[in-house]
Coordinates of C-alpha atoms and ligand atoms in Angstrom, one line a residue:
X1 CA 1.9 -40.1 5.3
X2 CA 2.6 -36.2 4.0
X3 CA 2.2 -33.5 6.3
X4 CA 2.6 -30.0 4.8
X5 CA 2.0 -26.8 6.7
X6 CA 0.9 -24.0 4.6
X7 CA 2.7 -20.6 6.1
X8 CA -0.1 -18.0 5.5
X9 CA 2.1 -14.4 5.7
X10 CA 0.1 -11.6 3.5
X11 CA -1.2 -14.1 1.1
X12 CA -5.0 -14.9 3.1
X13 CA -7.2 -16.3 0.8
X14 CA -8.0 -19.4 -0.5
X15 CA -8.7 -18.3 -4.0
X16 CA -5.4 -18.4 -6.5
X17 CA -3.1 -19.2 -3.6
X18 CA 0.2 -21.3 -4.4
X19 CA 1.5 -22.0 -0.8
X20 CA -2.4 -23.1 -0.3
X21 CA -2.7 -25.2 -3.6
X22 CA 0.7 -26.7 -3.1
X23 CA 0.5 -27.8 0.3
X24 CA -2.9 -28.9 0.4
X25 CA -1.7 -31.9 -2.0
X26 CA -0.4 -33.2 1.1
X27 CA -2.0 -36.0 3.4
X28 CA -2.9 -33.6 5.9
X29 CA -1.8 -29.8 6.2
X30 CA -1.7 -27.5 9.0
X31 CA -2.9 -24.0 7.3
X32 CA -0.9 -21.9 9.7
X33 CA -0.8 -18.4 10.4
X34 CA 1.8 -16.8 13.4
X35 CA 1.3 -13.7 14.7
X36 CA 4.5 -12.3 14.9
X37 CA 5.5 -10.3 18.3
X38 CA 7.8 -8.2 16.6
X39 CA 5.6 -7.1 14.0
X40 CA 2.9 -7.2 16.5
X41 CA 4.7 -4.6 18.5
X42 CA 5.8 -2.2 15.8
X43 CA 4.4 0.8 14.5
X44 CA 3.8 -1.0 11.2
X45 CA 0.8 -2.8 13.1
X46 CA -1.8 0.5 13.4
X47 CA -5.4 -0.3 14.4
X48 CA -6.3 0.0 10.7
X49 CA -4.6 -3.1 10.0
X50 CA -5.0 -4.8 12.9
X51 CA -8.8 -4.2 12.4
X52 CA -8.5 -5.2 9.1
X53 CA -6.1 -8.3 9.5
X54 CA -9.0 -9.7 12.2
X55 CA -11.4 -9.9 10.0
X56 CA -8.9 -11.4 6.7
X57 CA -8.2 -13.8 9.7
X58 CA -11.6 -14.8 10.7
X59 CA -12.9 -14.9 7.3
X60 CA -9.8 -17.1 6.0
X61 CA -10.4 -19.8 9.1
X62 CA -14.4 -19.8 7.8
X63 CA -13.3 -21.1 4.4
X64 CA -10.8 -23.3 5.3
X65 CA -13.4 -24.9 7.9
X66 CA -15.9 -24.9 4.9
X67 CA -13.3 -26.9 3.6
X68 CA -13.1 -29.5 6.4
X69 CA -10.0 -27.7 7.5
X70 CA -9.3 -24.5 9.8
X71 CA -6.8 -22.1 10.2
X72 CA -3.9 -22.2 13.2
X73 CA -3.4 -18.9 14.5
X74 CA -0.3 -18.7 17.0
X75 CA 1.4 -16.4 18.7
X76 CA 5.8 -15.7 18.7
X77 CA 8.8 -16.2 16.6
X78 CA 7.2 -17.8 13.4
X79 CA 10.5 -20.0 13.0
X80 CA 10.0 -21.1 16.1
X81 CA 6.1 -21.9 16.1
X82 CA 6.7 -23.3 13.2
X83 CA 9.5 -26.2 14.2
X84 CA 7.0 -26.6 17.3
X85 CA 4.8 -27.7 14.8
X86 CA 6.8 -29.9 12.6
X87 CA 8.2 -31.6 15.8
X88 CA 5.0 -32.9 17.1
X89 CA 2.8 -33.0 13.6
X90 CA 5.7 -35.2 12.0
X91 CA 5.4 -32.1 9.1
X92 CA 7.4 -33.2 6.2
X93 CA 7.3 -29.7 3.9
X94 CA 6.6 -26.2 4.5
X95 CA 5.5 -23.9 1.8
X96 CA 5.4 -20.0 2.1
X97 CA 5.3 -17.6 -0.2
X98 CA 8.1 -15.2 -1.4
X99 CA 8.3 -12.1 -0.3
X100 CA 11.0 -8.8 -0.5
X101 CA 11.4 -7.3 2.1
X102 CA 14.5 -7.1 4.6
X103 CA 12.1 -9.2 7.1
X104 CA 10.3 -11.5 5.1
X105 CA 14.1 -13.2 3.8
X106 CA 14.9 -13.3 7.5
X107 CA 12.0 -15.1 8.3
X108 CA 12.3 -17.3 4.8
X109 CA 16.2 -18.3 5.7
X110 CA 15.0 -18.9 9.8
X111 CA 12.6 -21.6 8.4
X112 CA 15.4 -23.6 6.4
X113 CA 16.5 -26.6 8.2
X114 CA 13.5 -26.9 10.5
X115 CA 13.6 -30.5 9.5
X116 CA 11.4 -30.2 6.9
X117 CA 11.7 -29.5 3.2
X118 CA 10.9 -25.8 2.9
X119 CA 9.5 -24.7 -0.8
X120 CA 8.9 -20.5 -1.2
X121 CA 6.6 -19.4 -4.1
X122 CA 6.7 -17.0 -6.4
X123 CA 4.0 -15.3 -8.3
X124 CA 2.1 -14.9 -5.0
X125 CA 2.7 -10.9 -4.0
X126 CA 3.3 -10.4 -7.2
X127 CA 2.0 -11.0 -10.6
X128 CA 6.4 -11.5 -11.5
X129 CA 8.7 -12.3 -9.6
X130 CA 11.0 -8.6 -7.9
X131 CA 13.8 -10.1 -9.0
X132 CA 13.4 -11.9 -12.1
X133 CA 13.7 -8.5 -14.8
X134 CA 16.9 -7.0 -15.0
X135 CA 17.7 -4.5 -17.7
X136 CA 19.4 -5.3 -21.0
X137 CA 22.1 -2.7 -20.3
X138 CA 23.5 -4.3 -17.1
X139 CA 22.0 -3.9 -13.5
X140 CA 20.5 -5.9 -10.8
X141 CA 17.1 -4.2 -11.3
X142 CA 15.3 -1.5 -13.1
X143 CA 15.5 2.2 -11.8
X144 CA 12.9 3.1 -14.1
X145 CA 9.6 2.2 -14.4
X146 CA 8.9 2.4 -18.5
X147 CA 11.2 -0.1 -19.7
X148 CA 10.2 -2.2 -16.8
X149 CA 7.0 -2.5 -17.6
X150 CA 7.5 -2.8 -21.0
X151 CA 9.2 -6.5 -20.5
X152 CA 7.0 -6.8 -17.5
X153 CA 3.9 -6.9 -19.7
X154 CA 5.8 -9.9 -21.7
X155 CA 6.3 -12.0 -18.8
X156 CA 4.2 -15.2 -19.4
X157 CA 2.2 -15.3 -16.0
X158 CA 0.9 -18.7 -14.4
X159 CA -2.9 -19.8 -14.4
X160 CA -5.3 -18.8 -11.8
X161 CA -5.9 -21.6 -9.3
X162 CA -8.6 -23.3 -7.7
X163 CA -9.0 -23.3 -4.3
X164 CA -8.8 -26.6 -2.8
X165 CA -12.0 -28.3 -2.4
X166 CA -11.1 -29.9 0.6
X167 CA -8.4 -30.6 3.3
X168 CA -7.8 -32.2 6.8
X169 CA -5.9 -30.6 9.5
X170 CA -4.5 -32.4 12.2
X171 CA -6.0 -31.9 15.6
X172 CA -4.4 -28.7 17.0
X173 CA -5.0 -25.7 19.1
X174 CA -5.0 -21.9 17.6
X175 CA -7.7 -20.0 17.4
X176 CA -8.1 -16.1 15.6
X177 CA -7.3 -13.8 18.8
X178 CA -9.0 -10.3 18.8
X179 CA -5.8 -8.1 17.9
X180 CA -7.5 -5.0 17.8
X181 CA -6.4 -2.0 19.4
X182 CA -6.5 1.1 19.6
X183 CA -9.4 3.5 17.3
X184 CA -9.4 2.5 14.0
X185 CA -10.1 5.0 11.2
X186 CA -14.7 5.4 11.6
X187 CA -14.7 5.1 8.1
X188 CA -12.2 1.9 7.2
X189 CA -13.3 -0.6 5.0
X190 CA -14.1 -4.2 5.8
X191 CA -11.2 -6.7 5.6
X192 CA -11.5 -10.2 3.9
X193 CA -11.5 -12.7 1.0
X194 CA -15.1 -12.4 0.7
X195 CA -15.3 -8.6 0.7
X196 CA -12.0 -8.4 -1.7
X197 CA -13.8 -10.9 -3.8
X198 CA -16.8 -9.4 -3.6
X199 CA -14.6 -5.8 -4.9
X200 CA -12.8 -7.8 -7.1
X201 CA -16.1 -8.7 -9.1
X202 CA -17.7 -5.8 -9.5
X203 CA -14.0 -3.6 -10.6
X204 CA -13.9 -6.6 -13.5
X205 CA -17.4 -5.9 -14.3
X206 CA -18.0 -2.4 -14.4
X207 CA -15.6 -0.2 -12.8
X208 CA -12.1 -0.4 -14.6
X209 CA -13.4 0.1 -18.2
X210 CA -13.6 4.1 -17.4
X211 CA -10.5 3.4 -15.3
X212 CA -7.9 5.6 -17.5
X213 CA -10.8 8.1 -17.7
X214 CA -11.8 9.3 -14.2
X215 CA -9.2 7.3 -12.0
X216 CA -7.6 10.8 -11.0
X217 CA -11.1 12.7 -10.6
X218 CA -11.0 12.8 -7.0
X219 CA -14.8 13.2 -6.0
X220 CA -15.6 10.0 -8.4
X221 CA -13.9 7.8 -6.2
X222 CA -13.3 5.3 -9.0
X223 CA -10.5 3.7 -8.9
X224 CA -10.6 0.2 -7.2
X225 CA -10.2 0.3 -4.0
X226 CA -8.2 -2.7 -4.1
X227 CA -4.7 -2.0 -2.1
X228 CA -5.7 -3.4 1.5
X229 CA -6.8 -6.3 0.0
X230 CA -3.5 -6.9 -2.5
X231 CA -1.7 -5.9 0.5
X232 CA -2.8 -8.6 2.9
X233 CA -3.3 -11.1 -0.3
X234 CA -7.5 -11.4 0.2
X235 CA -7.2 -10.8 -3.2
X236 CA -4.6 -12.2 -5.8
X237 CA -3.2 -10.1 -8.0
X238 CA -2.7 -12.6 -10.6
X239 CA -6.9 -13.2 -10.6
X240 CA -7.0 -9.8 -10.3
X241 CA -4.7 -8.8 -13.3
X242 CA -6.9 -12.0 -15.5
X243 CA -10.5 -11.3 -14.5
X244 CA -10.0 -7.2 -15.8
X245 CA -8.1 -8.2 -18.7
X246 CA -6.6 -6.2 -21.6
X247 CA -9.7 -5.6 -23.9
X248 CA -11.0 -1.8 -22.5
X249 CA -8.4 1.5 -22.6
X250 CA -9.2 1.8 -18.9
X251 CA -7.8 -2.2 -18.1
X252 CA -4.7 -1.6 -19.9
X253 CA -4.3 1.7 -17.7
X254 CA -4.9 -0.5 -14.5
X255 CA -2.6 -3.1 -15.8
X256 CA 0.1 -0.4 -15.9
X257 CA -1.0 0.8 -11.9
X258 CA -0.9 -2.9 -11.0
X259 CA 2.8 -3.1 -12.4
X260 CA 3.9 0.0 -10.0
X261 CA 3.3 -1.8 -6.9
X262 CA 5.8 -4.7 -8.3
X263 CA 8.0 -2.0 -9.9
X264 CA 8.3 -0.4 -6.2
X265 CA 8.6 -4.4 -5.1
X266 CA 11.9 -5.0 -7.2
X267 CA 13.2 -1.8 -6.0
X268 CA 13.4 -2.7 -2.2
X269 CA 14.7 -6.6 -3.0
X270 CA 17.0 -5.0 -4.3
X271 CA 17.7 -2.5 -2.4
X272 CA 16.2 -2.7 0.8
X273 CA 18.1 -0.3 2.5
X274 CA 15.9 2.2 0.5
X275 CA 13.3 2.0 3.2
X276 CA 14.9 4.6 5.2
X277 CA 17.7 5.9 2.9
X278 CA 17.5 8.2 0.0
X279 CA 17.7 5.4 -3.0
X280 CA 19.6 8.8 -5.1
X281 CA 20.6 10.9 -2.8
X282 CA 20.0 14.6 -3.5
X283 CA 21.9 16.3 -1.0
X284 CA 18.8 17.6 0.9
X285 CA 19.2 19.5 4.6
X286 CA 15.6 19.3 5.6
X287 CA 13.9 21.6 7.5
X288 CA 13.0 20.5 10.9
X289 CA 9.4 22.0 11.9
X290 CA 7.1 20.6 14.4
X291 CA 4.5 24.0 13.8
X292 CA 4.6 22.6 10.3
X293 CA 4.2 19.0 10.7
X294 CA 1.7 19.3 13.0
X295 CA -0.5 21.6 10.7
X296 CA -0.2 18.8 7.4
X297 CA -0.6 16.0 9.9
X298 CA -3.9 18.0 11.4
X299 CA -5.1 18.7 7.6
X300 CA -4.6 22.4 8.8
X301 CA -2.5 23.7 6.4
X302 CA -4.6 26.1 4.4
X303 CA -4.6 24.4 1.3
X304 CA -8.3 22.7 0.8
X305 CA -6.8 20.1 -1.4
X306 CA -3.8 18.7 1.0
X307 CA -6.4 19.4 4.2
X308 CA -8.8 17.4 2.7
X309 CA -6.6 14.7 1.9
X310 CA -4.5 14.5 5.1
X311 CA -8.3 14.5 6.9
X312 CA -9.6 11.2 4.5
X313 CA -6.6 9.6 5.6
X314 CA -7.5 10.1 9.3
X315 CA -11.4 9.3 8.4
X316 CA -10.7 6.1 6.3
X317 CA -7.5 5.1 6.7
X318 CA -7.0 5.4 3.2
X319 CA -6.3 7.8 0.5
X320 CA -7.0 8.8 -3.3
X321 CA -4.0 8.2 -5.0
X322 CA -3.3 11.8 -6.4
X323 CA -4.1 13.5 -2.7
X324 CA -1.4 11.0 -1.6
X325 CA 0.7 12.7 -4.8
X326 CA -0.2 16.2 -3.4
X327 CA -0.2 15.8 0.2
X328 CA 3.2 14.5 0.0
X329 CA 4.6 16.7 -2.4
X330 CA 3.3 19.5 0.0
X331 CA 5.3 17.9 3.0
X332 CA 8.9 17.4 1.3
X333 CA 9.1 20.0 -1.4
X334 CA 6.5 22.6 -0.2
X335 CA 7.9 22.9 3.3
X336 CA 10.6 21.0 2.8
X337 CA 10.0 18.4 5.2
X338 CA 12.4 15.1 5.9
X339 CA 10.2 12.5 3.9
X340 CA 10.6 10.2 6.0
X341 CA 8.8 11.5 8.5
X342 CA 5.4 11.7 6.2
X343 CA 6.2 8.3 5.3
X344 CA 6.3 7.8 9.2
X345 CA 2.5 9.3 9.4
X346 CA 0.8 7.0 6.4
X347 CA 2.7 4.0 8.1
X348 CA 1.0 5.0 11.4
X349 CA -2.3 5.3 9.4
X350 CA -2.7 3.6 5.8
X351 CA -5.0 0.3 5.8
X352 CA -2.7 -0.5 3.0
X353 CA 0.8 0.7 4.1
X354 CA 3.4 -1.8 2.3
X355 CA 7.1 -0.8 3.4
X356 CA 8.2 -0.9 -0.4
X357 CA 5.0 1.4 -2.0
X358 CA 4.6 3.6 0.9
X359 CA 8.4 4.1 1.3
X360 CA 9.3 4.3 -2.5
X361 CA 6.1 6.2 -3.4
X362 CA 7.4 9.2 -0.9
X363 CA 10.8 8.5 -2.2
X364 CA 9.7 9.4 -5.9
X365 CA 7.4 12.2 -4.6
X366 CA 10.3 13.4 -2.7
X367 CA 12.4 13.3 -5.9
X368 CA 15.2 10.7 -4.3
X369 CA 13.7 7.6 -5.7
X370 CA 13.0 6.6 -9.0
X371 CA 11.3 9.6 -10.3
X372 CA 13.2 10.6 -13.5
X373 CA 11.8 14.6 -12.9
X374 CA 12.9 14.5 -9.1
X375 CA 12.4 18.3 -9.1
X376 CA 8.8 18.6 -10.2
X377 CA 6.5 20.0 -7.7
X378 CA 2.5 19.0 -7.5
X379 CA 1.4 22.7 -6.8
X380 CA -2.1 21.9 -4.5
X381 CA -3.9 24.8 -5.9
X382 CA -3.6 23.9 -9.7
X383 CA -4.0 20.0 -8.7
X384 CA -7.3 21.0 -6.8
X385 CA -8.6 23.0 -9.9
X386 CA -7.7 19.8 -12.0
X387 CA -9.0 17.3 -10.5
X388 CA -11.6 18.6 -8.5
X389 CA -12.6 21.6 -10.5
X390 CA -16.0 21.8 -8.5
X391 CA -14.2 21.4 -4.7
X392 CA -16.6 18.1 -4.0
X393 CA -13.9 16.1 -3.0
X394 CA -12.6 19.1 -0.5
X395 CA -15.9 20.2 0.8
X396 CA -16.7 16.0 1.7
X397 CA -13.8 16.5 3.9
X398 CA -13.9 19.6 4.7
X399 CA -17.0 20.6 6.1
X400 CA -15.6 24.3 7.2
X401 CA -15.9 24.9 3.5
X402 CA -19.0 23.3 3.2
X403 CA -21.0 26.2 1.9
X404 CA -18.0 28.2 0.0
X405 CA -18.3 29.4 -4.1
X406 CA -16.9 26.6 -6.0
X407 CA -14.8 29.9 -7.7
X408 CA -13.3 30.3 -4.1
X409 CA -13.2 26.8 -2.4
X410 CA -9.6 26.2 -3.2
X411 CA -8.4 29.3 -2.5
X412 CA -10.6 30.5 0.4
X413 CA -8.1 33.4 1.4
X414 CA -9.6 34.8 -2.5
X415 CA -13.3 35.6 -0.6
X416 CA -14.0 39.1 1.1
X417 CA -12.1 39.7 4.2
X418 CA -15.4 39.2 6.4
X419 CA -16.3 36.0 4.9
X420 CA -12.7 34.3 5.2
X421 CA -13.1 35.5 8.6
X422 CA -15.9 34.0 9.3
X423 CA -14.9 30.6 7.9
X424 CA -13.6 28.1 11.2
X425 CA -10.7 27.8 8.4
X426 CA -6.8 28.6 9.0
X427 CA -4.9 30.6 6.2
X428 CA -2.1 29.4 4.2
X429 CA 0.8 28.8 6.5
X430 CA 3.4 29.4 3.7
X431 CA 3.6 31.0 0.4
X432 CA 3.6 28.9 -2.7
X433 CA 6.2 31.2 -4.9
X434 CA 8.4 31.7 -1.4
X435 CA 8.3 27.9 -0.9
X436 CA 9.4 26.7 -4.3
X437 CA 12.0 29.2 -4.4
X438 CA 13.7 27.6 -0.9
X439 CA 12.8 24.5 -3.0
X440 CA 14.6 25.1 -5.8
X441 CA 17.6 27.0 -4.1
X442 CA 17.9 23.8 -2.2
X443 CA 17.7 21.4 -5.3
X444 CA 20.7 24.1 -6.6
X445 CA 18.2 24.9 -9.1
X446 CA 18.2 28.8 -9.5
Ligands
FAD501 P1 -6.1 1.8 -8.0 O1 -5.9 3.1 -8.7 O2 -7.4 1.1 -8.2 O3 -4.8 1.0 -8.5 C1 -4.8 -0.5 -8.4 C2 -3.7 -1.0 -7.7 O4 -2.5 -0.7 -8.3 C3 -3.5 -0.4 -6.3 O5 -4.4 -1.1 -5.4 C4 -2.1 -0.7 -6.0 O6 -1.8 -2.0 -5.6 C5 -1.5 -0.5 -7.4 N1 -0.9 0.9 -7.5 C6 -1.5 2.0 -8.0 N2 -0.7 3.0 -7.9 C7 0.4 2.6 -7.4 C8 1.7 3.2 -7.1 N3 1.9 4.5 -7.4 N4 2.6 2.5 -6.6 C9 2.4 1.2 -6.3 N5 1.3 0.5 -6.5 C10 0.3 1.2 -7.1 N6 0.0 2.0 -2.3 C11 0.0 0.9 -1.5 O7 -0.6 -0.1 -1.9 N7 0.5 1.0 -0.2 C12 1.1 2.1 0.3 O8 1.6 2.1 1.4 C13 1.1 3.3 -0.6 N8 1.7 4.4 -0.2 C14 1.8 5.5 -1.0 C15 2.4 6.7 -0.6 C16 2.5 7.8 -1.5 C17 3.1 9.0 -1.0 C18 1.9 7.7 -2.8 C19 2.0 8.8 -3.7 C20 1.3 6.5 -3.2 C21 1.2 5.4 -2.3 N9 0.6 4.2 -2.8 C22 0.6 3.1 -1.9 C23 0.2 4.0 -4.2 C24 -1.3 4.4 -4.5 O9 -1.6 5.6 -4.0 C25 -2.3 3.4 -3.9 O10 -1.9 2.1 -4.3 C26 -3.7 3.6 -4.4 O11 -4.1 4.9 -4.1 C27 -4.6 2.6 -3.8 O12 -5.9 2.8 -4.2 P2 -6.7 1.8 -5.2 O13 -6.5 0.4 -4.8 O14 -8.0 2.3 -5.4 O15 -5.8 2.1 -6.5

């Protein structure tokens, strides 16, 4: 008799999972998922992801029961819950899925020789491998994201696979704890395979054909919605990436988006150091200012357009992807701010948050990623006329602004004296021209 554990880690679904699919071929299988103390206890764990993970939890153990199965929740060292496991269930393989960062190898070389034979899947984060694509020129991985994507959108990827129909789990104690804490975000979304299904559908259907269209319109909110649910696996990136398909502009532009978040993947396997160190150093002295930090934390900067993003982010525990561009340009290059202390804030925040796009997003905002224009700065007042030319997207946020002139409500210090006086709004707490001069006098730029 076979007895497989599958080692659920951000991969909770049923749907187009390979540790699933493999080790459910086994006699019995112990569908296992171990809440980890030391991520448990880290900052990484916000109440927006707690809240979230809860319900991916519940929601998994529902279809795995539906299955004639259930899910193991335990609690502790996951090497260690997991040889408890094989010891007194006889397990003879464990399958997990692969993962990049410095972590999830730690956790992937604690479960060799548990006694059991231990098989790690690929192609179950991400749509290819991190480190499979290597430039032509030499190099462990790609430091730019073009010609990565261009052999990345050759890679021959697997099938999409059933979920099994059924399975029988040992007897065996675990249930989902409550691991909420804290407030989560009023506005967060629901976690889940059925919910991230349920997305998944109706993006495929009728949201990413206008994707390369409207996905930086920041009112529209329509773009996908997706990233909780690639992040905790409720959805598969590989269904994902073959239910939208190649056949509209606006899947082939979401195709490319998809391909960041394993660009930014390859980057931290291979160097994982990169999560707190500059990946190219620039030579930076950042300014240390708590007045500052507070006022872009608070969304009270003065700038509508980074307010009214730092403010959804504290609302939903999510943002649009070009406030996340603006906001955090504003933090390292407008007030020339350490970025690893915004990266500290959407950690403590983001629904999302996945240590290698949060850190190497703000590393290529901050210019000391991958970024091949590391000087460029998003200026908030021309973004906000761009891509929110009518100030909806500010004024849902920002209800001090509520009732301003479109012609005013991104610069509000532009209105008569008495009306910005009467606005419960704060004015600009640095000059744009002074602020890219320190910029580029730091960059050695002038
Ligand atoms: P869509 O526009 O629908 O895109 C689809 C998917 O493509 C996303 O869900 C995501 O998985 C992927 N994607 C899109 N853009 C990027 C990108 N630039 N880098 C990597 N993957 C991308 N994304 C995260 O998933 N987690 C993070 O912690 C995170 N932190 C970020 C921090 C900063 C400073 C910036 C500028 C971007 C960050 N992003 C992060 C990338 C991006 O903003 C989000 O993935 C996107 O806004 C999620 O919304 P969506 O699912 O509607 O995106």
């Amino acid at each position: 008799m076979t007895t497989s554990i599958a080692l659920f880690t951000r991969d909770l679904r049923v749907h187009d999972n390979p540790v699933l699919h493999a080790a459910s071929t086994a006699d019995r299988c112990v569908p296992l998922f171990v809440v980890d103390d030391a991520i448990v206890s880290s900052s990484f764990f916000n109440s927006n992801r707690a809240s979230f993970l809860v319900d991916s939890l519940t929601d998994l153990d529902a279809a795995l029961r539906e299955r004639g199965g259930r899910l193991v929740v335990r609690r502790g060292q996951v090497a260690e819950e997991v040889a408890r496991i094989v010891r007194d269930h006889d397990v003879t393989e464990i399958h997990v899925a692969a993962d990049v960062s410095r972590y999830a190898r730690r956790r992937e070389e604690a479960l060799r020789g548990l006694g059991a034979d231990l098989h790690v899947h690929d192609m179950s984060v991400n749509a290819v491998p991190p480190l499979s694509l290597t430039p032509s020129g030499g190099g462990d991985h790609f430091a730019v994201f073009t010609p990565y994507f261009r052999k990345w959108e050759t890679v021959h990827r697997r099938g999409v696979l059933r979920a099994p129909q059924r399975l029988t789990t040992p007897r065996i104690s675990g249930d989902v704890p409550d691991l909420r804490h804290g407030t989560p975000s009023p506005e967060l979304a629901e976690g889940g395979e059925t919910t991230g299904r349920e997305l998944m559908a109706a993006w495929a259907r009728t949201g990413v054909a206008d994707y390369a269209d409207v996905h930086d319109a920041l009112a529209d909110d329509a773009t996908s919605r997706l990233s909780p649910h690639l992040h905790f696996g409720t959805v598969s990136v590989t269904e994902l990436l073959d239910r939208v398909g190649t056949a509209s502009e606006g899947a082939r532009a979401y195709t490319r988006q998809l391909a960041w978040r394993d660009f930014h993947h390859q980057v931290l396997a291979a160097r994982p150091e990169s999560a707190t160190k500059d990946y190219r150093t620039r030579g930076d002295r950042w300014r240390r200012s708590d007045r500052d930090f507070a006022a872009w934390r608070d969304g009270r900067t003065g700038y509508p357009l980074v307010d009214a993003g730092m403010r959804q982010l504290a609302r939903e525990g999510w943002m649009h992807n070009r406030a996340r561009l603006v906001t955090a340009s504003f933090l390292c290059k407008t007030l020339y701010l350490d970025w690893r202390r915004g990266a500290r804030h959407f950690v403590d925040l983001l629904v999302d948050c996945d240590l290698a796009n949060n850190q190497m997003n703000w590393q290529w905002v901050a210019g000391t990623g991958t970024d091949t224009r590391p000087n460029r700065v998003h200026n908030p007042v021309a973004q906000a006329k761009r891509y929110d030319a009518d100030g909806a997207y500010v004024k849902r946020y920002l209800p001090e602004l509520a009732e301003v002139d479109p012609a005013h409500v991104h610069e509000p210090w532009t209105l008569p004296e008495d009306e910005v006086k009467a606005l419960d709004y704060p004015p600009p707490i640095v000059d744009l021209r002074e602020a890219a001069d320190r910029f580029a006098a730091a960059r050695h730029q002038r």
